[in-house]
Tab-separated table of C-alpha atoms and ligand atoms in Angstrom:
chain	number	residue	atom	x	y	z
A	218	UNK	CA	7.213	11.544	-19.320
A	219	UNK	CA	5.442	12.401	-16.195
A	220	UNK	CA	6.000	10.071	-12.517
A	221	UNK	CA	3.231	11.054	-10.457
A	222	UNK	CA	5.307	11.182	-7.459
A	223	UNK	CA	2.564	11.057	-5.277
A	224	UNK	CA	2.434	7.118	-5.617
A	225	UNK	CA	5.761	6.902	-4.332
A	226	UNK	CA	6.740	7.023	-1.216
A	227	UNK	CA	10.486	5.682	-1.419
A	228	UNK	CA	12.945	7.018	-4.457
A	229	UNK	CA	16.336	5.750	-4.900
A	230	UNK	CA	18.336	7.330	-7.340
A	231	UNK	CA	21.088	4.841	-8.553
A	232	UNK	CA	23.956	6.946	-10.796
A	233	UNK	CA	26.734	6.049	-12.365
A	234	UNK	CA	29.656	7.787	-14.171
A	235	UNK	CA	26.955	8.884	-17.163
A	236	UNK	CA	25.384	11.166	-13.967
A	237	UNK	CA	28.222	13.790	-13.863
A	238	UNK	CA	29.438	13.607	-17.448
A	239	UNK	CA	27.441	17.036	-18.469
A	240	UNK	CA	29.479	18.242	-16.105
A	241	UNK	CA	32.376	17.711	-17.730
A	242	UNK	CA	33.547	14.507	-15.565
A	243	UNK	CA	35.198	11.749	-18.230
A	244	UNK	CA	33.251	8.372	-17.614
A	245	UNK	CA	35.228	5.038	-17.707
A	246	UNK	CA	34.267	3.092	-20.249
A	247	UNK	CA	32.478	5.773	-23.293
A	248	UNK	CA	33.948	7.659	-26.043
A	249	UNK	CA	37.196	9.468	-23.962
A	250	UNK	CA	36.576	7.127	-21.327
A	251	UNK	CA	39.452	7.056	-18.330
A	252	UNK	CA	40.252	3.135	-18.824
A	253	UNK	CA	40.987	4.106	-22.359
A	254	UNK	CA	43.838	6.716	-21.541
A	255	UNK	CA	44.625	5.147	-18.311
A	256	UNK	CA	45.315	1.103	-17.412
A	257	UNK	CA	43.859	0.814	-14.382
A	258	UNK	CA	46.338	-1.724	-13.538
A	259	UNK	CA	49.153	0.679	-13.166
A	260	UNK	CA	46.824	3.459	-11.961
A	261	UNK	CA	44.151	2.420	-9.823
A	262	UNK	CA	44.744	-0.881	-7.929
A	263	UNK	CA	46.413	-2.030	-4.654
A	264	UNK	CA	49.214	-3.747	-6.201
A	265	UNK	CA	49.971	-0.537	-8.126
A	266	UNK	CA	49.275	1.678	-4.966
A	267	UNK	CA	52.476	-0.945	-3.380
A	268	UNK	CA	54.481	-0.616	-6.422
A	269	UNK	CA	54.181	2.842	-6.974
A	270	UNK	CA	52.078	4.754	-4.686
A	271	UNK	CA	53.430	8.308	-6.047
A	272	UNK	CA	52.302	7.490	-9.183
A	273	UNK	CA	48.939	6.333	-8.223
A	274	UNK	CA	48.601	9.593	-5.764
A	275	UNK	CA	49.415	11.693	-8.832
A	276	UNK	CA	46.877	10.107	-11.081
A	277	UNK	CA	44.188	10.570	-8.361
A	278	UNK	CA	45.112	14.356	-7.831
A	279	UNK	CA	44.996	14.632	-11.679
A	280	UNK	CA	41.339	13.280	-11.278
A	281	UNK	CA	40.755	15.946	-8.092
A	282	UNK	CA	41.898	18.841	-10.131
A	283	UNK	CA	39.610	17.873	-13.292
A	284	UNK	CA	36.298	17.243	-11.035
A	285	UNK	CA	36.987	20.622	-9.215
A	286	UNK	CA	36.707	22.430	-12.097
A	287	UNK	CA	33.860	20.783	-13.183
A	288	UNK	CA	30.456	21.892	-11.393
A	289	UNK	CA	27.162	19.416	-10.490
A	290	UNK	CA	24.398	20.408	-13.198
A	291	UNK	CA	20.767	21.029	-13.493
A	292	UNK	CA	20.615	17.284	-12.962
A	293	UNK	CA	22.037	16.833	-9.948
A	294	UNK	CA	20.419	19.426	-8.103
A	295	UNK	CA	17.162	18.334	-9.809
A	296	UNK	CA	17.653	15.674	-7.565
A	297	UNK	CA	18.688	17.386	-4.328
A	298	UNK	CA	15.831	20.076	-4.926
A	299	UNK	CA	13.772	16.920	-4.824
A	300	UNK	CA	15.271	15.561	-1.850
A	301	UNK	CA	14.160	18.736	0.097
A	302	UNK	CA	10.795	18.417	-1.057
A	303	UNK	CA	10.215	14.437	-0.697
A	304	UNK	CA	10.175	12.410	2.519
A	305	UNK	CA	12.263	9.764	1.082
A	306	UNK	CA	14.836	10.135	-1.545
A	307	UNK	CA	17.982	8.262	-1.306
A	308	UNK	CA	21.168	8.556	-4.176
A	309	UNK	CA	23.362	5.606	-4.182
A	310	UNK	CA	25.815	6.069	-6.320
A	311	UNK	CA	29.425	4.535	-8.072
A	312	UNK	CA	30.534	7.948	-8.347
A	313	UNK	CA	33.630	9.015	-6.515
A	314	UNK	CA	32.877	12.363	-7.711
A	315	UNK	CA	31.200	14.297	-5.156
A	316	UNK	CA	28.864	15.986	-7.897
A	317	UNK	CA	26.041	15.095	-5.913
A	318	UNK	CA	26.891	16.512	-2.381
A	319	UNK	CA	28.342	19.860	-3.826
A	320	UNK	CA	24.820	19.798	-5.659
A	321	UNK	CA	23.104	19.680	-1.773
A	322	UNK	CA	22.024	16.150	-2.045
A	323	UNK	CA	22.487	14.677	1.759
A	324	UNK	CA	23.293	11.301	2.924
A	325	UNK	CA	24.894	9.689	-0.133
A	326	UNK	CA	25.572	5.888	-0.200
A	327	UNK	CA	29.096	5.977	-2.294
A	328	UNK	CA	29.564	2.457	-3.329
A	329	UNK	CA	33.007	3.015	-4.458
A	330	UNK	CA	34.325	5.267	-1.882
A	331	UNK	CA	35.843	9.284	-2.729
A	332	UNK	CA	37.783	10.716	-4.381
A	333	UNK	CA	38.049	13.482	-0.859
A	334	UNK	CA	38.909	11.204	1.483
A	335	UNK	CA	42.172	9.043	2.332
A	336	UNK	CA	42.746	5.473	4.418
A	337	UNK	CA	45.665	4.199	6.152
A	338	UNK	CA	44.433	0.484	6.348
A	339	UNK	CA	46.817	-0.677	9.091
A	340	UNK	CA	45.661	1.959	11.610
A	341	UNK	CA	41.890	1.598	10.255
A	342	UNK	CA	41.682	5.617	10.199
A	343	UNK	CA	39.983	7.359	7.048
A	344	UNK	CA	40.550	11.091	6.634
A	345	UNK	CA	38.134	14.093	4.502
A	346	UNK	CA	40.890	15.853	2.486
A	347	UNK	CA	39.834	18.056	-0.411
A	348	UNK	CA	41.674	20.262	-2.541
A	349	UNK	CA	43.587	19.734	-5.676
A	350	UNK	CA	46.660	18.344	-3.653
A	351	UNK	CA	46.535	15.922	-0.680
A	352	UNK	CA	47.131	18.027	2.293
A	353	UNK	CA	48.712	14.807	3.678
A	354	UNK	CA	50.152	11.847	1.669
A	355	UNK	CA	51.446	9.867	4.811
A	356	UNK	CA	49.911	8.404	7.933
A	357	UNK	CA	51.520	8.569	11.038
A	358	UNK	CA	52.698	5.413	11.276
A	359	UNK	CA	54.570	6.200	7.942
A	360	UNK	CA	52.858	4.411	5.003
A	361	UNK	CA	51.262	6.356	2.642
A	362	UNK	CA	47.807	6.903	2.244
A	363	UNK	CA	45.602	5.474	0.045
A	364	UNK	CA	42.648	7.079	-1.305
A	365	UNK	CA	39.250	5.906	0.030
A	366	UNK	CA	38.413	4.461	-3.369
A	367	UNK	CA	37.059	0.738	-4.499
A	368	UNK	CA	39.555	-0.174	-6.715
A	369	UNK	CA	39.323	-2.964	-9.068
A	370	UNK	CA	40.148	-6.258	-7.285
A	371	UNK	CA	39.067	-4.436	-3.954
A	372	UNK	CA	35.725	-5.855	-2.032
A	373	UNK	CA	33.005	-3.342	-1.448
A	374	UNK	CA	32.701	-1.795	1.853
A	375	UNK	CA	30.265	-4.209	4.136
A	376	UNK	CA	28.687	-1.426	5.794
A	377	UNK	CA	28.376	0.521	2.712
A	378	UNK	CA	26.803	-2.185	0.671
A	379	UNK	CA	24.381	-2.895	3.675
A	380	UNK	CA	22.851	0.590	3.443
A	381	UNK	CA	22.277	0.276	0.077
A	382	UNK	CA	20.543	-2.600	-0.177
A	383	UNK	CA	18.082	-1.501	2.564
A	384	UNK	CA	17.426	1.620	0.798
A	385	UNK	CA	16.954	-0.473	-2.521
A	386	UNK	CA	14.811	-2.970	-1.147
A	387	UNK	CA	12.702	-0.622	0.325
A	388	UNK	CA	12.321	1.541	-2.173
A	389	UNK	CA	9.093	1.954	-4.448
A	390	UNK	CA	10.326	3.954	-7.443
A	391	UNK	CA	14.235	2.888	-8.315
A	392	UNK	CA	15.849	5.390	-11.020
A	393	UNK	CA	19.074	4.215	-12.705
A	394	UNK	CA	21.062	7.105	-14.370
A	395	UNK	CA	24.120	6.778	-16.110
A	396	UNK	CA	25.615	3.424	-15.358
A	397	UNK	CA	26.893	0.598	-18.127
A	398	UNK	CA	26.067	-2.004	-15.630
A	399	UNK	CA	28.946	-3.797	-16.439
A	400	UNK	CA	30.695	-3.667	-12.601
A	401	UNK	CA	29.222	-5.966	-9.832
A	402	UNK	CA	28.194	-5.844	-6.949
A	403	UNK	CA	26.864	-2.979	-7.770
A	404	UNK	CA	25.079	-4.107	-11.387
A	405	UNK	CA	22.915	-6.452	-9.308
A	406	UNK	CA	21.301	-3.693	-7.459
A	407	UNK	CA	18.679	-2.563	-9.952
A	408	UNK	CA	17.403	-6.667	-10.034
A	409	UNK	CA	17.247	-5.957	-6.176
A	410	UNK	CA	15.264	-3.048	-7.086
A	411	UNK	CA	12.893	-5.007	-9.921
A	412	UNK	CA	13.050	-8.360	-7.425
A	413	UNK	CA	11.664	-5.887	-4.406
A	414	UNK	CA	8.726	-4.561	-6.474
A	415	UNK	CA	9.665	-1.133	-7.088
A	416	UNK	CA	8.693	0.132	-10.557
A	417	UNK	CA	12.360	0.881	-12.106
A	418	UNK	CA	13.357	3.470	-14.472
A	419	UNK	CA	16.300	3.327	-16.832
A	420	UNK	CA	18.084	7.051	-17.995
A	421	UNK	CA	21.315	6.770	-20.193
A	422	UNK	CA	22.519	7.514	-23.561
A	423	UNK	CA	22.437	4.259	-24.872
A	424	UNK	CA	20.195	0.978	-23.892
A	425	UNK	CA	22.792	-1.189	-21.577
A	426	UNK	CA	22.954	-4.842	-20.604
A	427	UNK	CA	20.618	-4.606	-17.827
A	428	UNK	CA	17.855	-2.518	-20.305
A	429	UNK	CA	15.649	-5.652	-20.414
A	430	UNK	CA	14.543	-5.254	-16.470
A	431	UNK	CA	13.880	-1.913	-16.341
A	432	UNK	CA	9.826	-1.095	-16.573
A	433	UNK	CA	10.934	2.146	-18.562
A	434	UNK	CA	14.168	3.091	-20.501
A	435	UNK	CA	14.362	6.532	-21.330
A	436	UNK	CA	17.342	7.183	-23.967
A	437	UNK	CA	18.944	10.464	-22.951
A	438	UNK	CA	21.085	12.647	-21.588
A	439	UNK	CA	20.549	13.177	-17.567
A	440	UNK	CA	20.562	16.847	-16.637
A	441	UNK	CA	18.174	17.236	-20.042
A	442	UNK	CA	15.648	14.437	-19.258
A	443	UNK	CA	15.885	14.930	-15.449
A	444	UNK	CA	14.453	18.426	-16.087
A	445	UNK	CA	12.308	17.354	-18.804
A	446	UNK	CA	10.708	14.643	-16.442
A	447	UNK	CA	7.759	16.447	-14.322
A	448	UNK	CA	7.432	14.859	-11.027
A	449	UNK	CA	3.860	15.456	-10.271
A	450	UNK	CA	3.716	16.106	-6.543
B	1637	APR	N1	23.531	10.944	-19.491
B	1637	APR	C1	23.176	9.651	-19.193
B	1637	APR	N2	23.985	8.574	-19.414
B	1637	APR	C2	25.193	8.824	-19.969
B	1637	APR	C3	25.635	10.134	-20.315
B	1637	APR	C4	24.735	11.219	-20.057
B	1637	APR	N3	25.052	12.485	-20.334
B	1637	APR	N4	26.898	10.042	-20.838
B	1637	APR	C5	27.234	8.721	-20.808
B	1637	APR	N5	26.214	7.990	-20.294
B	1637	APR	C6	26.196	6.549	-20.036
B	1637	APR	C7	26.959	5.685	-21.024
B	1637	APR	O1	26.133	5.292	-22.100
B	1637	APR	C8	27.329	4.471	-20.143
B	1637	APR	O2	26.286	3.497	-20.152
B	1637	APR	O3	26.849	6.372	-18.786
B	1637	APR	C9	27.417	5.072	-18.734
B	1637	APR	C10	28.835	5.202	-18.166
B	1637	APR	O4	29.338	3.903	-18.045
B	1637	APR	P1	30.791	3.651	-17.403
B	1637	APR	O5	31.769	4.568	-17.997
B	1637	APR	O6	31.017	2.173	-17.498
B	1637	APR	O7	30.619	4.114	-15.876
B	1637	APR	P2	29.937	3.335	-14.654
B	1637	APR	O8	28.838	2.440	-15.085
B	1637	APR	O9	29.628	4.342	-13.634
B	1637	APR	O10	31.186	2.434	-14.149
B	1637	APR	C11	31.003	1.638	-13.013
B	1637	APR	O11	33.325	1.013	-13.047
B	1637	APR	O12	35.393	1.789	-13.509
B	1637	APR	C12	34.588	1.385	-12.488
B	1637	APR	O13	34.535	2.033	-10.213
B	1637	APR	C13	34.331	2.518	-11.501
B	1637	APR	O14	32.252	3.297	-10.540
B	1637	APR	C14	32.857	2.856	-11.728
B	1637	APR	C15	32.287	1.544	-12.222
């Protein structure tokens, strides 16, 4: 397939966990998905950050270690290449990974926070920490620190969620790789996208639940049919 990127002037790339799993990153909800092994009840949610929030730091340095030794793909910096080369191209992604950053891609909108930074929500500060460990577990005002992650039951970030709907609504080519759709807010953004009048591309594995409003759907893998598709400049 060949988009004659000429005709657009605004890309947004939208990925989800599908994005980074030639890299070796487990998605959530496929075959070996992390909600299979892992109940994100006991693992990934405030009340189990209160309960336990040892156990919950140890899950997420479990998922630091994994995604470190993993390493972005032709994919990714298909798309950061492209960034350098295009006025306009904007990733907005679900991934907590960081797959796209250590690929070069610049100004990321992460919808659902990452996995390299921490919060202390009573003194409102956020922290970078990267590294297989935390470098820091506590604040100084002696709670622990959570990670900067949306977890389920959590509201999006405000600011974050702004962004990305500016960049969606102005964009004129939207390309959705890798997501089930299944999580809102963020499964509403490609009928931003469609609503907005960009012409919208679907890449995964498998045809999803929001398929039907895509203008193309393009069953593959993404590193492969990223570097199969020929942007025409
Ligand atoms: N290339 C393209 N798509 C792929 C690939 C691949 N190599 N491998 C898997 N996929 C597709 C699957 O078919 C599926 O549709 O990626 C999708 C992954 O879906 P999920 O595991 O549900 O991940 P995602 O949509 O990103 O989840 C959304 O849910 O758990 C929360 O906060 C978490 O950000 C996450 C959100």
């Amino acid at each position: 397939m060949v988009i004659d990127i000429k005709n657009y002037k605004k890309i947004v790339f939208f990925t989800g966990a599908g994005m980074s799993a030639e890299s070796g990153v487990p998605t959530y909800r496929g075959s070996g998905g992390i909600w299979h092994k892992y109940n994100y009840e006991e693992f990934a949610c405030q009340d189990a950050f209160d309960r336990h929030p040892q156990k919950v730091l140890d899950f997420h340095e479990l998922r630091r270690k994994s995604v470190l030794e993993c390493q972005p793909h032709n994919g990714h910096k298909f798309i950061s290449e492209l960034q350098k080369s295009h006025n306009y191209v904007t990733v907005v992604t679900q991934n907590i990974d960081g797959m796209h950053q250590r690929a070069g891609t610049e100004n990321v909108i992460e919808l659902h926070g990452s996995l390299w930074r921490l919060r202390c929500d009573d003194c409102s500060i956020t922290i970078d920490d990267i590294g297989e460990s935390f470098t820091n577990k506590k604040c100084k005002c002696g709670n622990y620190l959570r990670p900067d992650i949306t977890w389920f039951g959590d509201m999006l970030n405000e600011k974050v969620i702004q962004q990305a709907s500016e960049a969606i609504r102005n964009c004129d080519l939207f390309i959705s790789i890798g997501t089930s759709g299944v999580v809102w807010p963020a499964a509403g953004f490609p009928q931003e996208a469609k609503s907005t009048g960009a012409y919208c591309v679907e890449i995964n594995t498998e045809r999803t639940e929001l398929s039907g409003l895509f203008d193309e759907v393009i069953i593959g893998k993404a590193s492969e049919v990223l570097t199969d598709l020929s942007f025409r400049t």
